[in-house]
Coordinates of C-alpha atoms and ligand atoms in Angstrom, one line a residue:
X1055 CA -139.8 39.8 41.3
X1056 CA -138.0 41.3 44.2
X1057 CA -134.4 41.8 43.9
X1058 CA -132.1 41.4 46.6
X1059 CA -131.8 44.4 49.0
X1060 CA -129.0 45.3 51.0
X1061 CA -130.6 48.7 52.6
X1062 CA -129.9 48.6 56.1
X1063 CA -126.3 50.4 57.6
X1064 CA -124.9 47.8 59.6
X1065 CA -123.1 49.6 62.8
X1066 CA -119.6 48.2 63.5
X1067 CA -119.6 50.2 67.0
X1068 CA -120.3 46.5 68.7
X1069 CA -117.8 44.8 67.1
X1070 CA -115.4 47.6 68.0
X1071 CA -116.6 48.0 71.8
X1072 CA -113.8 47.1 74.0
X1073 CA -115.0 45.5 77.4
X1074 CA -113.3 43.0 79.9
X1075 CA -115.4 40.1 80.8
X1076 CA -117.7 40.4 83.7
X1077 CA -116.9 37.0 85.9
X1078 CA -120.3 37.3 87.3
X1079 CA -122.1 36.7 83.1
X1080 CA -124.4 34.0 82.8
X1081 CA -122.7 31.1 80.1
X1082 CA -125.5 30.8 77.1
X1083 CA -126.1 27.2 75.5
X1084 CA -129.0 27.4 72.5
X1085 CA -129.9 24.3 71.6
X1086 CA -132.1 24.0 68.5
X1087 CA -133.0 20.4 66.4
X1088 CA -134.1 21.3 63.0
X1089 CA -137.7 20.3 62.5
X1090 CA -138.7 19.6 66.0
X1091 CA -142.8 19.9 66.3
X1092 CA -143.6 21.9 69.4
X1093 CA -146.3 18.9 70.1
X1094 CA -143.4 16.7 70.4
X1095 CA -142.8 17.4 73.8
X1096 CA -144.3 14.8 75.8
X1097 CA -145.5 17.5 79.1
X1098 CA -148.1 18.9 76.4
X1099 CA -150.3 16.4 77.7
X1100 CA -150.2 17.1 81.6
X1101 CA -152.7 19.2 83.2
X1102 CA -150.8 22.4 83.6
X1103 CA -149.4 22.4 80.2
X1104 CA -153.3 20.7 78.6
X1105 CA -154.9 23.5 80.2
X1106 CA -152.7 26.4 78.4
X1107 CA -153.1 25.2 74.7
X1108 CA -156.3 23.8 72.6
X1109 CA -154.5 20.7 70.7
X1110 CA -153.1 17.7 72.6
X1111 CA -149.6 16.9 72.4
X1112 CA -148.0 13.7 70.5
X1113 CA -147.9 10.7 72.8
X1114 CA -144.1 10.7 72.8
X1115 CA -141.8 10.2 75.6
X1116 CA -139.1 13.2 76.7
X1117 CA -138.8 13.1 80.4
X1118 CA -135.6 15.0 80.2
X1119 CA -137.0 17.6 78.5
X1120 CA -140.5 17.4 80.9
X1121 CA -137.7 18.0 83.8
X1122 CA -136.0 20.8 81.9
X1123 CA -139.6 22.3 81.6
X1124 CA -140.7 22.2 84.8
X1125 CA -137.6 24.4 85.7
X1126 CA -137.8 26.8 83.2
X1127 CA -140.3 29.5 81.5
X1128 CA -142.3 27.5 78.7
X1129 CA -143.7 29.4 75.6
X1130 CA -147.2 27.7 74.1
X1131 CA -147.3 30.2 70.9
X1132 CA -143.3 31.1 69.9
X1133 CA -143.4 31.1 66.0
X1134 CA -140.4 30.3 63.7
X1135 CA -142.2 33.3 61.1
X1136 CA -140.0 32.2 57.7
X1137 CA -140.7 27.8 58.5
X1138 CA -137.3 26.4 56.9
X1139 CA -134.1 26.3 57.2
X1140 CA -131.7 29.3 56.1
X1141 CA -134.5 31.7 56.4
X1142 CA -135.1 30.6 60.2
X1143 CA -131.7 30.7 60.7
X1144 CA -130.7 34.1 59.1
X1145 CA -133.5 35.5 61.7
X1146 CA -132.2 33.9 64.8
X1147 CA -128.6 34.8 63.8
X1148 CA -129.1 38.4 62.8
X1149 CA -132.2 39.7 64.5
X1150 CA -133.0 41.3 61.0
X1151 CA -136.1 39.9 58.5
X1152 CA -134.7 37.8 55.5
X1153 CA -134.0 40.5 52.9
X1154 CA -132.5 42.6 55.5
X1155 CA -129.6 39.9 56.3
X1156 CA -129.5 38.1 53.0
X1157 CA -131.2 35.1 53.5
X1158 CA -134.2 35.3 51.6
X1159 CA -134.8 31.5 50.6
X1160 CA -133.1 28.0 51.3
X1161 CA -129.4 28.2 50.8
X1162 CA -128.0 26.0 47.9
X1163 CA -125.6 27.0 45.1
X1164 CA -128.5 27.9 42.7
X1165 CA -129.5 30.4 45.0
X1166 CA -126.2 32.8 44.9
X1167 CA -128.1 35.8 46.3
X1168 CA -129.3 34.1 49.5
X1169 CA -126.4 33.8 52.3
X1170 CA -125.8 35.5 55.2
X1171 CA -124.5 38.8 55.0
X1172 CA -120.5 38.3 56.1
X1173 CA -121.3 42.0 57.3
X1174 CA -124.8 41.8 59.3
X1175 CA -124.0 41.8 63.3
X1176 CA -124.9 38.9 65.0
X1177 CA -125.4 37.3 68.0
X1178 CA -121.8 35.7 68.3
X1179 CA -120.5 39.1 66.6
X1180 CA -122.4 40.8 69.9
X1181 CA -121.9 38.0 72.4
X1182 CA -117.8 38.2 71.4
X1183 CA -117.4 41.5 72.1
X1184 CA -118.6 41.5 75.2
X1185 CA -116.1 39.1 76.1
X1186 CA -117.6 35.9 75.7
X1187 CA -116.0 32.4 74.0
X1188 CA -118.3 31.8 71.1
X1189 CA -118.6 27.8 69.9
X1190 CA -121.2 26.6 67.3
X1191 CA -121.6 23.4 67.0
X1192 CA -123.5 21.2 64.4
X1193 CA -126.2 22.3 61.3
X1194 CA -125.5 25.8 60.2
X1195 CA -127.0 26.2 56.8
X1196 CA -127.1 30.2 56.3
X1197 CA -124.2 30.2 53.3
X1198 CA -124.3 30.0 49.7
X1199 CA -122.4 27.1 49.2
X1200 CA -119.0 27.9 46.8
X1201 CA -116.2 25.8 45.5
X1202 CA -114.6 26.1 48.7
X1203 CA -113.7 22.6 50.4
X1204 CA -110.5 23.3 52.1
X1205 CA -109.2 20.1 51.4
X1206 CA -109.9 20.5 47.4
X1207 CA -110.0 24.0 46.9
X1208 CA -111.8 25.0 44.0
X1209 CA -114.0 22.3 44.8
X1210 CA -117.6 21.9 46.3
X1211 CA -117.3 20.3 50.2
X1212 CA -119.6 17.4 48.0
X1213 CA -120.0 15.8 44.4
X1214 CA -123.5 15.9 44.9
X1215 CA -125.1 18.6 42.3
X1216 CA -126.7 21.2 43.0
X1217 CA -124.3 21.5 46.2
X1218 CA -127.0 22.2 49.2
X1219 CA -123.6 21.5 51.9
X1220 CA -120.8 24.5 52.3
X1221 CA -117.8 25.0 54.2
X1222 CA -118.0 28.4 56.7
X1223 CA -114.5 30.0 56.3
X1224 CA -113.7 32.2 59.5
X1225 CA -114.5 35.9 58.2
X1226 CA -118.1 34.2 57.8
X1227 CA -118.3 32.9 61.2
X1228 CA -119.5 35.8 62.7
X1229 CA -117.6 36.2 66.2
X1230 CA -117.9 32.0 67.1
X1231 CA -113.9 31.2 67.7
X1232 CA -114.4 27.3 68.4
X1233 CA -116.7 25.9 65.1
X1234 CA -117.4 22.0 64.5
X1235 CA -120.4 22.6 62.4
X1236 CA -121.5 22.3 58.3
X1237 CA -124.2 23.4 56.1
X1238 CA -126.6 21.3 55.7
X1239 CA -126.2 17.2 54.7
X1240 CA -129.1 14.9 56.2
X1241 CA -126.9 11.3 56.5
X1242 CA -127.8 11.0 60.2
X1243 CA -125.5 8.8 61.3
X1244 CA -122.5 9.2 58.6
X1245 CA -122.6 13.5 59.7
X1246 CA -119.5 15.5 58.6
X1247 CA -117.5 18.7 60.1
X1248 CA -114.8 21.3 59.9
X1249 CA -113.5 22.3 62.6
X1250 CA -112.3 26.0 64.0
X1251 CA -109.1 24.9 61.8
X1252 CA -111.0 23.8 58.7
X1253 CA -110.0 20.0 59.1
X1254 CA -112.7 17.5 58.1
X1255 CA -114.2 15.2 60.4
X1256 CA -116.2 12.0 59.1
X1257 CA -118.0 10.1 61.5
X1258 CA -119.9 7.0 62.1
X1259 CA -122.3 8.4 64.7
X1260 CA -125.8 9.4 65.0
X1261 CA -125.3 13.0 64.7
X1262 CA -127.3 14.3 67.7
X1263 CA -125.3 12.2 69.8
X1264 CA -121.6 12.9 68.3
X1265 CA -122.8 16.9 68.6
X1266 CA -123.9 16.7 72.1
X1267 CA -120.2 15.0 73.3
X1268 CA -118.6 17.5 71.6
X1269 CA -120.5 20.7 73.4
X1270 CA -120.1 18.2 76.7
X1271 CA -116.3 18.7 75.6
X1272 CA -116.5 21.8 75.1
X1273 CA -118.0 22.9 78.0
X1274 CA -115.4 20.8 80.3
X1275 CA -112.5 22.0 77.7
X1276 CA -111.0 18.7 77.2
X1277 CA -109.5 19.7 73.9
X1278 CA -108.7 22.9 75.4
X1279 CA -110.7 25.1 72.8
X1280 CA -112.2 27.4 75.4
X1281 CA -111.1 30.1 77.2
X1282 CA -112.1 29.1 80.9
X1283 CA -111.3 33.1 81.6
X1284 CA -114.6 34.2 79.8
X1285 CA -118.1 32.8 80.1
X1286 CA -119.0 31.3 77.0
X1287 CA -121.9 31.4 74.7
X1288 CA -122.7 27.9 72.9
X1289 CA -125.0 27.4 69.8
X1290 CA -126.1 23.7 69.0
X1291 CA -127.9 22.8 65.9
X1292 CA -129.1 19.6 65.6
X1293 CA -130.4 18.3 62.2
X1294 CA -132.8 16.0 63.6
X1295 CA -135.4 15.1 63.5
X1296 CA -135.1 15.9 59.3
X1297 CA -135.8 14.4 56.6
X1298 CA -135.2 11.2 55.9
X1299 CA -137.0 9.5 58.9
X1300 CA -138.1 6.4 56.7
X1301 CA -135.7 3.3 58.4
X1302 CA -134.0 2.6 61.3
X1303 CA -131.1 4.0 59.4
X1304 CA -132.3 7.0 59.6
X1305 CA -133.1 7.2 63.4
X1306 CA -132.1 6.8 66.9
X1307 CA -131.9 3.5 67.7
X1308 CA -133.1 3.1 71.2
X1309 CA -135.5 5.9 70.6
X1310 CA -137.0 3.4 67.9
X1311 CA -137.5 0.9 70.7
X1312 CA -140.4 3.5 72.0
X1313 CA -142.6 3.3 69.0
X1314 CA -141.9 0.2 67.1
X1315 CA -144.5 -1.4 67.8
X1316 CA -147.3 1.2 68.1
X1317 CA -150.3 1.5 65.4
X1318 CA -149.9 4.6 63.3
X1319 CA -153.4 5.4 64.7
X1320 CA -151.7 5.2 68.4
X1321 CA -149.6 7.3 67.1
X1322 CA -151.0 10.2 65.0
X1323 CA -153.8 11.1 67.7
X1324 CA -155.0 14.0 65.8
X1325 CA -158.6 14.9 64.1
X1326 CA -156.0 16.7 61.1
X1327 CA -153.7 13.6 61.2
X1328 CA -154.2 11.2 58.3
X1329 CA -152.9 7.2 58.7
X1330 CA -153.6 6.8 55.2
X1331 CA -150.8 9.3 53.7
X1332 CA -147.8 7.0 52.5
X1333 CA -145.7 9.6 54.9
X1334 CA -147.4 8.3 58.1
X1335 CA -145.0 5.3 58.8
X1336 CA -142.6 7.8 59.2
X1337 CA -144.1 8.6 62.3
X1338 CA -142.0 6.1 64.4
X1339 CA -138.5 7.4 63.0
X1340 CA -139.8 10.8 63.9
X1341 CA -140.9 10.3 67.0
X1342 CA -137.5 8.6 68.0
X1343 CA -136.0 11.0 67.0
X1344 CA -137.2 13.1 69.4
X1345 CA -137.2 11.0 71.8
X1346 CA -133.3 10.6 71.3
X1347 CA -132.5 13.9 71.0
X1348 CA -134.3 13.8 74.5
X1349 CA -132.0 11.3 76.0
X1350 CA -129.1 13.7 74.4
X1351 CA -130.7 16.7 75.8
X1352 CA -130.5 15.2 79.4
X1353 CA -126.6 14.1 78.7
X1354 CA -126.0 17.7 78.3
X1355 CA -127.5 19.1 81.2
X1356 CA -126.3 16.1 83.3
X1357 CA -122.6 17.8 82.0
X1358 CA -123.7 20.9 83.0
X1359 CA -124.4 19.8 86.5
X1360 CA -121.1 17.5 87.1
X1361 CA -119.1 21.0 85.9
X1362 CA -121.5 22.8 88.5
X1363 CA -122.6 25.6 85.8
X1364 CA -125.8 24.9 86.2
X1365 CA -127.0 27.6 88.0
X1366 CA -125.2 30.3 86.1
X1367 CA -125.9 28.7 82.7
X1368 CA -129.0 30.2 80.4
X1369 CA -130.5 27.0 78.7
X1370 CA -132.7 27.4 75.6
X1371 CA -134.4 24.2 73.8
X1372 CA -136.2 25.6 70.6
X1373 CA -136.2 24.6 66.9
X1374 CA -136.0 25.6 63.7
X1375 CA -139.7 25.0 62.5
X1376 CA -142.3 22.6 63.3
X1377 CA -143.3 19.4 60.7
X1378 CA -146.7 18.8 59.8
X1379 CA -146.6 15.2 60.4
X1380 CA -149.8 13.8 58.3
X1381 CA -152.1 17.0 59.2
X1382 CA -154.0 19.0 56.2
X1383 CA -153.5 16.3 53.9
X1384 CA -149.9 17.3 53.0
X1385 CA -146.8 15.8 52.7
X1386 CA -144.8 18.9 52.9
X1387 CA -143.5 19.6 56.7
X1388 CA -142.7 23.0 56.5
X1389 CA -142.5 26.5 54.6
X1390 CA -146.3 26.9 55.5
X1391 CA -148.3 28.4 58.0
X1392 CA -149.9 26.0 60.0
X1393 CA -149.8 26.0 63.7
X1394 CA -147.4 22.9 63.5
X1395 CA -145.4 24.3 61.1
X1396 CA -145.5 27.5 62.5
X1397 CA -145.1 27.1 66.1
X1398 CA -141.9 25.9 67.0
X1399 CA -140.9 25.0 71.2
X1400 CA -139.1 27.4 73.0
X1401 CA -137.8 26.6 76.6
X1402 CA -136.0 28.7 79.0
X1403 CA -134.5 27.9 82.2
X1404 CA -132.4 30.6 83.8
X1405 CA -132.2 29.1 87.9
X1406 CA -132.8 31.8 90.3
X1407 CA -134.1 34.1 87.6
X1408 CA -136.9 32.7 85.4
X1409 CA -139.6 31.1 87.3
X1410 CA -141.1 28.5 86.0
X1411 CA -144.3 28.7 84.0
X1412 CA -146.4 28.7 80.8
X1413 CA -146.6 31.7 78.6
X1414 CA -148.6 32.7 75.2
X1415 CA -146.2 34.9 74.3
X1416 CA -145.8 35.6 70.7
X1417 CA -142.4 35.6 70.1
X1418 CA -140.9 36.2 66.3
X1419 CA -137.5 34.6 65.2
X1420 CA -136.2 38.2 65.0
X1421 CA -136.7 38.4 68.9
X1422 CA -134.6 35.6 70.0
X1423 CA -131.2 37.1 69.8
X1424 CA -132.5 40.8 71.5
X1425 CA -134.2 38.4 74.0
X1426 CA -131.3 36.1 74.7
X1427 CA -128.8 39.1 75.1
X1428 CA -130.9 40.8 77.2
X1429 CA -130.8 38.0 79.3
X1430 CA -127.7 37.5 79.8
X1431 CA -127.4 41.3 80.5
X1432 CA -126.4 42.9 77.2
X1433 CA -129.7 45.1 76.2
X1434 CA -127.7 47.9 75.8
X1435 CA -125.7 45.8 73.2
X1436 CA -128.4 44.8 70.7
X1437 CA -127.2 46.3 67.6
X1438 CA -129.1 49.2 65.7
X1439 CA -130.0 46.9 63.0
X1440 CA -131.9 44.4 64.8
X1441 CA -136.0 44.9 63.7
X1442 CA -136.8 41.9 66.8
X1443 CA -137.7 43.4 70.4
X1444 CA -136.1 42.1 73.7
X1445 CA -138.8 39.8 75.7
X1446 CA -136.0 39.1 78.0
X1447 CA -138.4 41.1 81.1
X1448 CA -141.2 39.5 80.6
X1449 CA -139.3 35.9 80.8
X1450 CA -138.2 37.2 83.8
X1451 CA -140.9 39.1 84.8
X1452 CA -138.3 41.8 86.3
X1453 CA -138.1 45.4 85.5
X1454 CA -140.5 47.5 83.2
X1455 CA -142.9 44.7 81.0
X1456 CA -142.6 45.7 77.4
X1457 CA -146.1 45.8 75.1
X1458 CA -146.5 42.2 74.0
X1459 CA -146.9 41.5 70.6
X1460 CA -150.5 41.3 69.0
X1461 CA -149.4 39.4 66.1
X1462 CA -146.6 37.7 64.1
X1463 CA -145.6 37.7 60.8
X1464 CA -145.7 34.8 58.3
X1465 CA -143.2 34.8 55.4
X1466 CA -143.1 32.3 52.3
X1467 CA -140.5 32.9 49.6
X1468 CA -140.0 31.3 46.1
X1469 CA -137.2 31.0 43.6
X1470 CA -137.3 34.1 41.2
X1471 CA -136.4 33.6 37.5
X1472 CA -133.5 31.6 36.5
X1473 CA -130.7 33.0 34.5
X1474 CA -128.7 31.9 31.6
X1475 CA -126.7 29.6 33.9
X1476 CA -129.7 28.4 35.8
X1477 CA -129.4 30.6 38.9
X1478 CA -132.1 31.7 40.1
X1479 CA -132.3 35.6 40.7
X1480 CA -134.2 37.4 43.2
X1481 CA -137.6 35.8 44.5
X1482 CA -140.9 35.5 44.9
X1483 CA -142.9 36.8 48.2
X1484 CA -145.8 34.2 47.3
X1485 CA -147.2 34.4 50.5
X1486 CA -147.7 36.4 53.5
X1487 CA -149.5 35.8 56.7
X1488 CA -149.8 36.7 60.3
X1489 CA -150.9 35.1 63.5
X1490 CA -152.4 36.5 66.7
X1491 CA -153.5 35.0 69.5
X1492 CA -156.6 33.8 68.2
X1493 CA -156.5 33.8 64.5
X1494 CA -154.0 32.4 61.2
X1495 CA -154.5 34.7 58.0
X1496 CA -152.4 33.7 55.3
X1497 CA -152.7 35.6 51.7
X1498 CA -151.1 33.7 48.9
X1499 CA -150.5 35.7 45.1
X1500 CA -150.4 34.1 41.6
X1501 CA -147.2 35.3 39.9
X1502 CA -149.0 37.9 38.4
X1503 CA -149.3 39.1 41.9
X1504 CA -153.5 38.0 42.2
X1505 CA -155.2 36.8 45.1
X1506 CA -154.6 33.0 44.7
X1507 CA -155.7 31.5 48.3
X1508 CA -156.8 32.6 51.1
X1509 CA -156.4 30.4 54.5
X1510 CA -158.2 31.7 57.7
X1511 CA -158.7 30.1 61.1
X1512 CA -160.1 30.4 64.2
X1513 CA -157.5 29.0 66.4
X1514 CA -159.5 29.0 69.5
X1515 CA -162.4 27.0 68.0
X1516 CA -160.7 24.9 65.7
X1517 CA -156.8 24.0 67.1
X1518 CA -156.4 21.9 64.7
X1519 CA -157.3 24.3 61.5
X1520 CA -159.7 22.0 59.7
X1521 CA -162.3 24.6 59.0
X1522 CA -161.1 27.3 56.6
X1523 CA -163.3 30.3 57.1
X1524 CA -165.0 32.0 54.4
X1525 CA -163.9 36.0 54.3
X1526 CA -166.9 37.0 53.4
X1527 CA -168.9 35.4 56.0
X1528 CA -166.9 37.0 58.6
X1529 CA -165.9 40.7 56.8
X1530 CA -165.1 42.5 59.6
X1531 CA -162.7 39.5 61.5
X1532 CA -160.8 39.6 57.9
X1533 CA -160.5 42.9 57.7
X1534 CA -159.0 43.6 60.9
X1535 CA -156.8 40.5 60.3
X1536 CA -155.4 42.4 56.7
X1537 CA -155.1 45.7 58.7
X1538 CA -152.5 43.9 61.4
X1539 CA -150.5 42.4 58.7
X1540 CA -150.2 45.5 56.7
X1541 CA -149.0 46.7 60.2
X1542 CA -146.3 43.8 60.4
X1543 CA -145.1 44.6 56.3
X1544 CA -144.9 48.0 56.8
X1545 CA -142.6 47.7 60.2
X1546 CA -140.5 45.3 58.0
X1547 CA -141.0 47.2 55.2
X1548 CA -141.5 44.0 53.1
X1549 CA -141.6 44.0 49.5
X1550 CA -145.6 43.3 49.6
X1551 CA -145.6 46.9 51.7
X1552 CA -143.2 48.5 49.1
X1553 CA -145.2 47.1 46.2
X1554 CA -148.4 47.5 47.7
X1555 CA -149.3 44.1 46.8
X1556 CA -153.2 43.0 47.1
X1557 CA -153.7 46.8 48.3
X1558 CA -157.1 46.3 47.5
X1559 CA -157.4 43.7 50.4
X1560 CA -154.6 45.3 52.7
X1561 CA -154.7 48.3 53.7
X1562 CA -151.5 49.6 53.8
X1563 CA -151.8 53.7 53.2
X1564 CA -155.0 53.7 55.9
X1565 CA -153.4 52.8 58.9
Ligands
LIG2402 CA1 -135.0 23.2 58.8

C-alpha cells in the first residue's frame, strides 16, 4: 500500500514575482469536455487526417470543430496518462504526476488523502502572476469534498452520501480570481455553481450550453468580472459528454436530432465495437453530445471573433480522457489503457503562429501546462516542480526543437485499505503502462504485488487492439517495452520504481 507522499519543495518564487502585464500577451481559453473520445471528431475521417492514424473516426458531425482544426496544429497521439477525472485533472493543473500534487485517485469524501495540494503551483497560480485575469469556468473535480457548503456550513454542498460534489473556497483556487465552477455532479441539464463570491447558482440548462454563455460573458465582461487591463487566461470544463448518456434527458437535444434514427451498427463502425453490449444504445446520447458541445464550441469562437480577439487568443479543445464506447467487450469508459481511453484530442490554434497540421506527438498530461505557458511566452515561468516538458516549439515549430518523447506513461490507481471510519487510506498502483509510438504495454499486479495481466499491442498492425500479443512469442519487443517504462517510473519516481515492483520483469537497477 503506498501512502500519500508530499516530497516535492514547492517554490513560492512565482507566486511572489512581481511583473506588469505585457499588452502585447496572447489571452488563453482551454477548453476540455470530460470524456470526449479523440474519434469523436468528425475530420478523423478526411483524407489528410485518415492518412495520419490507423483507426477511422466515429461518423459524427462537428463542423465547428473540423473548422477549428483546419486552423490549428492537430495532435493524433496526446494521451490523458492517469484516464479519469481528478487524476487527469491534478496533472493538467499542476504539471506534477499524481502523488506529487495530491491527487492520487477520484476525489470523493472517502478518499480524504486525494485533493489537490492548496500549496502545489499551478497554471492559474503562474498565469496570475504574470499578470493575467484567471476565470475557470464549469467541472473542476480536484478537491476532497468537506462539510463546506457556504450556504449550510458544516454541511456537504449535497445530501447525496458519499459526497462526490465540493465547494472550492478561494485559498484552493489556485490564482483563478473569477470562478463559476463545482466538483463534480452529472445532472446535465439541472448543473449547479458557486460563483467567485461563493453564491449558488441552480439552473435549468444543458450545462455545456449555460457554461459556454458564461465564458462568452466573460470574455465580453458583461458582468464586469474581468479586468480588461490584463489579458486573461480562461479554463472551461465541460462535463459532457459523461455518464449518464441513456435518454434524451441526459443529452443535447438538437444534437439528438443527428443520430436518432441511425442503427447502432451505423453507428459503432468499429471491428472492437460490440452492438450487442446493453451500453450500445447509449451511443446516440453520446454522440450528441458531442455534437452539441460542437455547436457550443463554434458559439465561443464566433464570440471570440465579434470581440476581435481572435487573433491574439490561444485556443485549445482537449479532454479529460477518452470513453471506450462498446470496444474490448467492456462497459467501463475509462481508468484503462486502451487507445480510446487513453488518447484524448488536443487542438491548438494560435493565428499567425501555429501552422496548421497533423502531429504524432506524444504529449503527457504533465506537459500541458509547461506547453501552454510556453506558448503564451512564459517558459521561463514554469515552476521547479513541474516533472512535464514544454512542447510549445515544436507546436510552433520555432526556436530550438526539444527531443520528442519515446513513450508515455500509463497510471491506474485503487482505493487502499479502509479505516475504522471507512476511509480509505493510501492506494493501490494496480497497474502501470506505457505507450510509444507503436506499441501499448500495460503490467497489472495482484494485491500481493504478482504479475496478474499482461496487455500488449501492436498498434500499427492492430489499431483497434484486438490481438493481445503473447510476451513470450515476442521476448525481445517485451523487453524493451519493460525497459522504457522502468525509464518513465524511475523519472517519476513512482512507487512501482521505489518498491521495485515486478523487478523481475522490469528492469529498473539495469538501465
Ligand atoms: Ca472524467
Amino acid at each position: 500500500m503506498v501512502k500519500a507522499r508530499n516530497i516535492l519543495p514547492v517554490t513560492g518564487l512565482v507566486l511572489s514575482a512581481c511583473a506588469t502585464a505585457a499588452p502585447e500577451r496572447p489571452n488563453v481559453i482551454y477548453v476540455f469536455p470530460d470524456q470526449f473520445r479523440n474519434s469523436s471528431l468528425g475530420f478523423w475521417n478526411e483524407g489528410e487526417y485518415a492518412a495520419q492514424v490507423g483507426w477511422r473516426g466515429d461518423p459524427v458531425l462537428t463542423p465547428n470543430l473540423d473548422r477549428f482544426a483546419s486552423e490549428s496544429v492537430v495532435l493524433s497521439d496526446a494521451v490523458s496518462n492517469f484516464p479519469v477525472s481528478s487524476p487527469h485533472r491534478g496533472m493538467l493543473l499542476s504539471g506534477m504526476w499524481p502523488e506529487q500534487n495530491g491527487v492520487v485517485l477520484n476525489c470523493m469524501s472517502e478518499r480524504p488523502e486525494s485533493s489537490l495540494r492548496e500549496d502545489a503551483v499551478c497554471i492559474g497560480d503562474v498565469f496570475s502572476a504574470a499578470g493575467y485575469d484567471c476565470a475557470y469556468i464549469g467541472k473542476l473535480h480536484v478537491d476532497f469534498p468537506t462539510p463546506n457548503d457556504p450556504q449550510r456550513p458544516g454541511h456537504y454542498v449535497n445530501d447525496a452520501v458519499p459526497e462526490w460534489d465540493a465547494y472550492t473556497p478561494p485559498e484552493r483556487r489556485h490564482g483563478f480570481n473569477y470562478w463559476y465552477s463545482y466538483g463534480t455532479y452529472d445532472v446535465h441539464k439541472h448543473p449547479h455553481y458557486w460563483d467567485t463570491a461563493g453564491n449558488r447558482h441552480d439552473v435549468n440548462e444543458w450545462s455545456v450550453q449555460h457554461e459556454v454563455s458564461k465564458a462568452i460573458d466573460y470574455i465580453a465582461n458583461r458582468d464586469g468580472g474581468r479586468d480588461p487591463g490584463k489579458p486573461f487566461f480562461l479554463m472551461l470544463g465541460m462535463n459532457p459528454p459523461h455518464s449518464p448518456y441513456a435518454s434524451t434527458d441526459d443529452c443535447d437535444l438538437e444534437g439528438y436530432e443527428l443520430y436518432k434514427d441511425k442503427s447502432l451498427s451505423e453507428l459503432l463502425v468499429r471491428p472492437n465495437a460490440d452492438t450487442t453490449l446493453a451500453k450500445a444504445a447509449s451511443a446516440r446520447y453520446y454522440f450528441a453530445n458531442v455534437s452539441g458541445i460542437d455547436r457550443e464550441f463554434g458559439r465561443l469562437l464566433r464570440a471570440l471573433d465579434e470581440a476581435g480577439l481572435t487573433r491574439n487568443t490561444i485556443v485549445v479543445f482537449a479532454s479529460d480522457h477518452g470513453e471506450t464506447m462498446c470496444s474490448q467487450g467492456i462497459t467501463d469508459p475509462k481508468n484503462s489503457i486502451w487507445r480510446e481511453s487513453l488518447n484524448i484530442p488536443f487542438i491548438v490554434r494560435y493565428p499567425g503562429r501555429i501552422e496548421h497540421r497533423v502531429d504524432d506527438l506524444l504529449l503527457s498530461t504533465p506537459d500541458i501546462m509547461p506547453t501552454v505557458l510556453g506558448l503564451a511566452g512564459l517558459g521561463d515561468r514554469i515552476p521547479a516542480s513541474v516533472a512535464g516538458r514544454d512542447f510549445s516549439a515544436v507546436l510552433t515549430g520555432e526556436g530550438e526543437q526539444p527531443a520528442r518523447p519515446r513513450a508515455a506513461l500509463y497510471l491506474r490507481n485503487l482505493d487502499g485499505e479502509r479505516d475504522a471510519e471507512g476511509l480509505v487510506r493510501g492506494y493501490f498502483p494496480a497497474a502501470r503502462g506505457v505507450k510509444t509510438d507503436r506499441y501499448t504495454l500495460e503490467l497489472t499486479i495482484d494485491r500481493s504485488g504478482a504479475l496478474q495481466r499482461v496487455l500488449l499491442f501492436d498498434d500499427a498492425k492492430d489499431p483497434y487492439q484486438q490481438h493481445n500479443i503473447d510476451p513470450a512469442a515476442e521476448p525481445e519487443l517485451f523487453a524493451a517495452l519493460c525497459r522504457e517504462l522502468a525509464v518513465l517510473l524511475r523519472e517519476s519516481d513512482d512507487p512501482w520504481f521505489r518498491e521495485r515492483t515486478l523487478a523481475g520483469i522490469v528492469p529498473y537497477d539495469n538501465l
